[in-house]
Short mmCIF file of C-alpha atoms in Angstrom, two decimals:
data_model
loop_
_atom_site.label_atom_id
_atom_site.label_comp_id
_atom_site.label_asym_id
_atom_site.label_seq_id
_atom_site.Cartn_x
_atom_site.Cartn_y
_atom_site.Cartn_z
CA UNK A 13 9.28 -10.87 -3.58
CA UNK A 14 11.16 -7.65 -3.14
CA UNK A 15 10.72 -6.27 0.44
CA UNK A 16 11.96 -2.58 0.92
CA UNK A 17 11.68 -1.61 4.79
CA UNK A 18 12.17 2.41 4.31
CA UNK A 19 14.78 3.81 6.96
CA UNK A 20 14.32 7.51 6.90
CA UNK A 21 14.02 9.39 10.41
CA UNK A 22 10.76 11.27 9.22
CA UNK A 23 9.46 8.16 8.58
CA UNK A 24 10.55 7.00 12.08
CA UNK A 25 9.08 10.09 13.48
CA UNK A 26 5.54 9.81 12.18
CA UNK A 27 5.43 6.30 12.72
CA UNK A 28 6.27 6.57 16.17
CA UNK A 29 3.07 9.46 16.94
CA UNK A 30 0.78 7.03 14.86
CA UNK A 31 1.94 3.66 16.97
CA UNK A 32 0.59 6.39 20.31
CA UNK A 33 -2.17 5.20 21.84
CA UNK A 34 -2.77 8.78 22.85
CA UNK A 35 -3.10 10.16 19.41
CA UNK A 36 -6.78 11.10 18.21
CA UNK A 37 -8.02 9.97 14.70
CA UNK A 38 -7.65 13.42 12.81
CA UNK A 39 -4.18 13.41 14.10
CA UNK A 40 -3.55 9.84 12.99
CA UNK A 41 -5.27 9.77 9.55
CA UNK A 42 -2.85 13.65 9.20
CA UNK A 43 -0.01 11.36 9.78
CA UNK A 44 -0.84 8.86 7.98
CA UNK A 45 -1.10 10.90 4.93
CA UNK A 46 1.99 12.05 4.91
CA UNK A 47 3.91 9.10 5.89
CA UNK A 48 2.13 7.42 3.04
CA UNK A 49 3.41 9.77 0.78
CA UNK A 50 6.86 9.24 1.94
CA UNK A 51 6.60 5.73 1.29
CA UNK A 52 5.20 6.81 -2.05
CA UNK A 53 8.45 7.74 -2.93
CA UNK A 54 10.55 4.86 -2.90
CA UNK A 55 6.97 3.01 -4.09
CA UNK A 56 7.31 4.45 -7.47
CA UNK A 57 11.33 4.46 -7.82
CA UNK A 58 10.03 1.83 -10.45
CA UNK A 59 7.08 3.29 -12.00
CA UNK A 60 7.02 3.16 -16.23
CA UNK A 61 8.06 6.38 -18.01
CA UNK A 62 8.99 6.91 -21.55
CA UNK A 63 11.39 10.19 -23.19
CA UNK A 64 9.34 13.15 -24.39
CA UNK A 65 10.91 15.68 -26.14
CA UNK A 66 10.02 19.26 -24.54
CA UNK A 67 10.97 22.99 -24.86
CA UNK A 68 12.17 25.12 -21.70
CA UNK A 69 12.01 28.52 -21.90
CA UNK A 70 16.44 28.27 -22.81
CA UNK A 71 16.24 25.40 -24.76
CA UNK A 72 15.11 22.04 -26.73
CA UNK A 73 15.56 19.26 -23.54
CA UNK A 74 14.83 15.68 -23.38
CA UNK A 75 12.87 14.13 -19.94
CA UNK A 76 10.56 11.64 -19.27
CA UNK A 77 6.82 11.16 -18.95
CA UNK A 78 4.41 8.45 -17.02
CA UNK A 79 3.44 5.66 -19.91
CA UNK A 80 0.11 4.87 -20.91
CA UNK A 81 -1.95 3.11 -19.37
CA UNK A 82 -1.30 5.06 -15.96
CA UNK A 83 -0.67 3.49 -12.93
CA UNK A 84 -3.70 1.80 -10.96
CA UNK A 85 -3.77 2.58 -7.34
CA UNK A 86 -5.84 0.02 -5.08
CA UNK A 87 -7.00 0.92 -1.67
CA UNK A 88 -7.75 -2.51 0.09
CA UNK A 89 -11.64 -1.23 2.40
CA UNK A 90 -11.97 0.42 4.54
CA UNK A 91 -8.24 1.02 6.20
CA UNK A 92 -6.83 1.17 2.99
CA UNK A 93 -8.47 4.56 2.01
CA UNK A 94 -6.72 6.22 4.74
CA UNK A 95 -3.88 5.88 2.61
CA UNK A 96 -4.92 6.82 -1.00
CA UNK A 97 -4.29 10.65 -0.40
CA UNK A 98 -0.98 9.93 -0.04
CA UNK A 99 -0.54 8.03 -2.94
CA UNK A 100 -2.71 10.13 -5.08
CA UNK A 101 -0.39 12.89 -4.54
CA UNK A 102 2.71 11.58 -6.55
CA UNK A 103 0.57 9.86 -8.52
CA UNK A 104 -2.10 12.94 -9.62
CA UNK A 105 -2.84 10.91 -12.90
CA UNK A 106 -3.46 7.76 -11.31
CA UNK A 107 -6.59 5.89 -11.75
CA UNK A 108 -7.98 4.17 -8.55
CA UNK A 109 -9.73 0.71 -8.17
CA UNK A 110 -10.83 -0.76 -5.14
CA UNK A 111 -11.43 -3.78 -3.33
CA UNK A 112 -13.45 -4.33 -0.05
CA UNK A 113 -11.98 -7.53 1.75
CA UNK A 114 -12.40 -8.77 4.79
CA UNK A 115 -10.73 -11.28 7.47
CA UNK A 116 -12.52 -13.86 9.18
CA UNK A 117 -11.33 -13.33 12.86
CA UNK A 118 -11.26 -17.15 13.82
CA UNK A 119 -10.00 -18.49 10.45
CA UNK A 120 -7.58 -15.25 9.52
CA UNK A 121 -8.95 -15.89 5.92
CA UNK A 122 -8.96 -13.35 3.69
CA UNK A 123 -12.80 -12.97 1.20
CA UNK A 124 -13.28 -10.29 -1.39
CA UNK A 125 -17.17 -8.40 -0.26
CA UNK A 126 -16.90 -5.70 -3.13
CA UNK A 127 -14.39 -4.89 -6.03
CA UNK A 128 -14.63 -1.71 -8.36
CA UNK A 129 -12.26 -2.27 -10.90
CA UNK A 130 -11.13 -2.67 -14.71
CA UNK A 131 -12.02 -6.09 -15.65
CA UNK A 132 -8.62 -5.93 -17.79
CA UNK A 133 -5.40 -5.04 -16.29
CA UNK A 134 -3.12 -6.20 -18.79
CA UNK A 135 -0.09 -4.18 -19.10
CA UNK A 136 -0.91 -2.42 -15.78
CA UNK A 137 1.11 -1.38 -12.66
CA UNK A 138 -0.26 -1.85 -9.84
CA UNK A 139 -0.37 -0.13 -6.31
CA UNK A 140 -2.01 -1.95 -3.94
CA UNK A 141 -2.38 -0.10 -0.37
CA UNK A 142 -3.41 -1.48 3.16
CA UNK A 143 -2.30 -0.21 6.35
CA UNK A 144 -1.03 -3.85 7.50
CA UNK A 145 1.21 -6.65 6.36
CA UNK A 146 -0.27 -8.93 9.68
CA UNK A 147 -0.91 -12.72 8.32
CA UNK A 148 -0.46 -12.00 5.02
CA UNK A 149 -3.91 -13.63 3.49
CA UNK A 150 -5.92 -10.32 2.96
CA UNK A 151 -2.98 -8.79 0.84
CA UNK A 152 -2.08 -12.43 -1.07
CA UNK A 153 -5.72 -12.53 -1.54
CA UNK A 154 -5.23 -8.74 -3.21
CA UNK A 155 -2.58 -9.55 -5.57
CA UNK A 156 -4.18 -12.70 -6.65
CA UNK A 157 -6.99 -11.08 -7.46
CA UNK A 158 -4.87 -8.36 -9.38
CA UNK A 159 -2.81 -10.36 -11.65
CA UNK A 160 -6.32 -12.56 -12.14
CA UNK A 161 -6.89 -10.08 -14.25
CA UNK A 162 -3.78 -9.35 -16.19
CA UNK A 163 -1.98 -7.03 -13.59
CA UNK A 164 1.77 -7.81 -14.44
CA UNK A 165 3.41 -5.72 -11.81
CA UNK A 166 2.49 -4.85 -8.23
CA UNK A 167 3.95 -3.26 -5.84
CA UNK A 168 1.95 -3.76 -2.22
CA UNK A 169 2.76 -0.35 0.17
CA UNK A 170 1.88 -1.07 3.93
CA UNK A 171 2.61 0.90 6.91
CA UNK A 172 3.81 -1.92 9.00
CA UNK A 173 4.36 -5.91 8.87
CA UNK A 174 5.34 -8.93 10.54
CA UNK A 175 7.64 -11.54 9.59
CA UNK A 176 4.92 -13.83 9.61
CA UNK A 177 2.99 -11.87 6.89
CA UNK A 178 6.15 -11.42 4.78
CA UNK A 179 6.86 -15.21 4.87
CA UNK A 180 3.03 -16.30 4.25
CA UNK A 181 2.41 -13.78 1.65
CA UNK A 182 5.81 -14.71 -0.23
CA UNK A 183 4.36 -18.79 0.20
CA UNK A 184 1.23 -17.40 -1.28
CA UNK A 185 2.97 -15.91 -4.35
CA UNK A 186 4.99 -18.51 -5.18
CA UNK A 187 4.07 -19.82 -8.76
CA UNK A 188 2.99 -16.11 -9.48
CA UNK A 189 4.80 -14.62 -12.81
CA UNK A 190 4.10 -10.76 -11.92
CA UNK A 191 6.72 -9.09 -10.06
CA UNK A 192 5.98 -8.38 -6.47
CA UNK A 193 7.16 -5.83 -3.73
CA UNK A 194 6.92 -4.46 -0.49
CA UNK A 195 7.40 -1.54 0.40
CA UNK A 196 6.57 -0.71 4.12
CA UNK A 197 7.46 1.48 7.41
CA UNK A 198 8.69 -0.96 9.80
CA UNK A 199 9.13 -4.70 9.87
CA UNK A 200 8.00 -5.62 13.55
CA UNK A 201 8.67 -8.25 15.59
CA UNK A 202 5.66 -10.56 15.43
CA UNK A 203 2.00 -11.54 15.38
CA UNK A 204 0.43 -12.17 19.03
CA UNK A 205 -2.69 -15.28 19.21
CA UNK A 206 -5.19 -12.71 18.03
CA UNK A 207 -3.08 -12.08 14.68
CA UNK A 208 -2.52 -9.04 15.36
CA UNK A 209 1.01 -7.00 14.77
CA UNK A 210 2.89 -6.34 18.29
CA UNK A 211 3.99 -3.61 18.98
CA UNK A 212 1.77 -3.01 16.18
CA UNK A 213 -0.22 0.53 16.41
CA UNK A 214 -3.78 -0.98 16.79
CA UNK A 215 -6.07 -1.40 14.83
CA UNK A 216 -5.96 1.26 12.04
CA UNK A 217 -9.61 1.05 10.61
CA UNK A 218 -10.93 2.10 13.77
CA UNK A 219 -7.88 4.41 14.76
CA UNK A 220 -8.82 5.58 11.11
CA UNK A 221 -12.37 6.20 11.24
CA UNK A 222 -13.52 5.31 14.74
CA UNK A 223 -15.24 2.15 15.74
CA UNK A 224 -18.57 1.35 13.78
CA UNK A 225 -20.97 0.70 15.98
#
């Protein structure tokens, strides 16, 4: 698995307001959006284009265009929608799956509670999108899932992880043909008892959305 840690001081500069405990929700799901489009960016440095002949208004020039079928872009539920804007945005002509999953506290396993997506992904690229890389099972869980169904490339776009996640998630995809990669914000320094990423920014459904009751 190809992991891409994206150094870029805007990058560093959102992440930092976003990891505040002080910032409110509409100022962390703003931030969000845009760092997600940042990471968007180097995401797609990869995404499937083809020459098409056009006509400027000087003269007959050759560029490119996205191939057919478009890219798939997977929000992981509910955190994961947070960042779909973002993605959406340099990807306008994206279509967009998604897949509710949820992580047993005690066990840290990963189950899939709803999916909305093509049953055939052959030939697809694949975006998948979740806020954290923490223990890795949610987002091995994802891909599996994806190249169940014929995905054969997938590129996984987080907004932090932990060592621990990158080394469980690259044990989970070994034996797995598809390309993989990572492309995330920061690379913290670990997982505390509770599984959760330290320094970490929280809990980003909830810093999202709020806490459901």
């Amino acid at each position: 698995m190809e992991t891409l840690v994206v150094d870029h001081p805007l990058v560093a500069h959102k992440l930092t307001t976003l990891r505040n405990k002080e910032t409110d929700s509409s100022t962390f799901r703003r931030l969000a959006d845009e760092l997600v489009t940042l990471l968007a960016y180097e995401a797609t440095r990869g995404v499937r284009v083809a020459p098409v002949d056009i006509v400027t208004p000087v003269a007959q020039t050759q560029g490119v265009r996205l191939t057919d079928p478009q890219p798939l872009i997977v929000p992981i539920l509910r955190a994961g929608l947070g960042m779909l804007d973002g993605m959406i945005r340099l990807l306008p002509t994206a279509e967009v799956g998604f897949l509710g999953m949820v992580r047993n506290e005690e066990t840290l396993e990963a189950t899939t509670y709803a999916e909305r997506l093509p049953a055939d992904l052959s030939g697809r690229q694949c975006y998948v999108v979740d806020p954290m890389l923490a223990t890795g099972g949610t987002l091995a869980a994802a891909i599996d899932f994806l190249v169940s169904r014929g995905a054969d490339d997938i590129t996984a776009v987080t907004l932090l992880a932990a060592p621990e996640g990158i080394e469980a998630l690259e044990n989970a995809l070994d034996g797995i043909e598809a390309p993989v990669r990572l492309v995330t914000a920061a690379l913290d320094e670990k997982l505390n008892e509770k599984g959760y990423i330290v320094p970490g920014l929280g809990d980003a459904g909830d810093r999202l959305y709020g806490v459901a009751g």
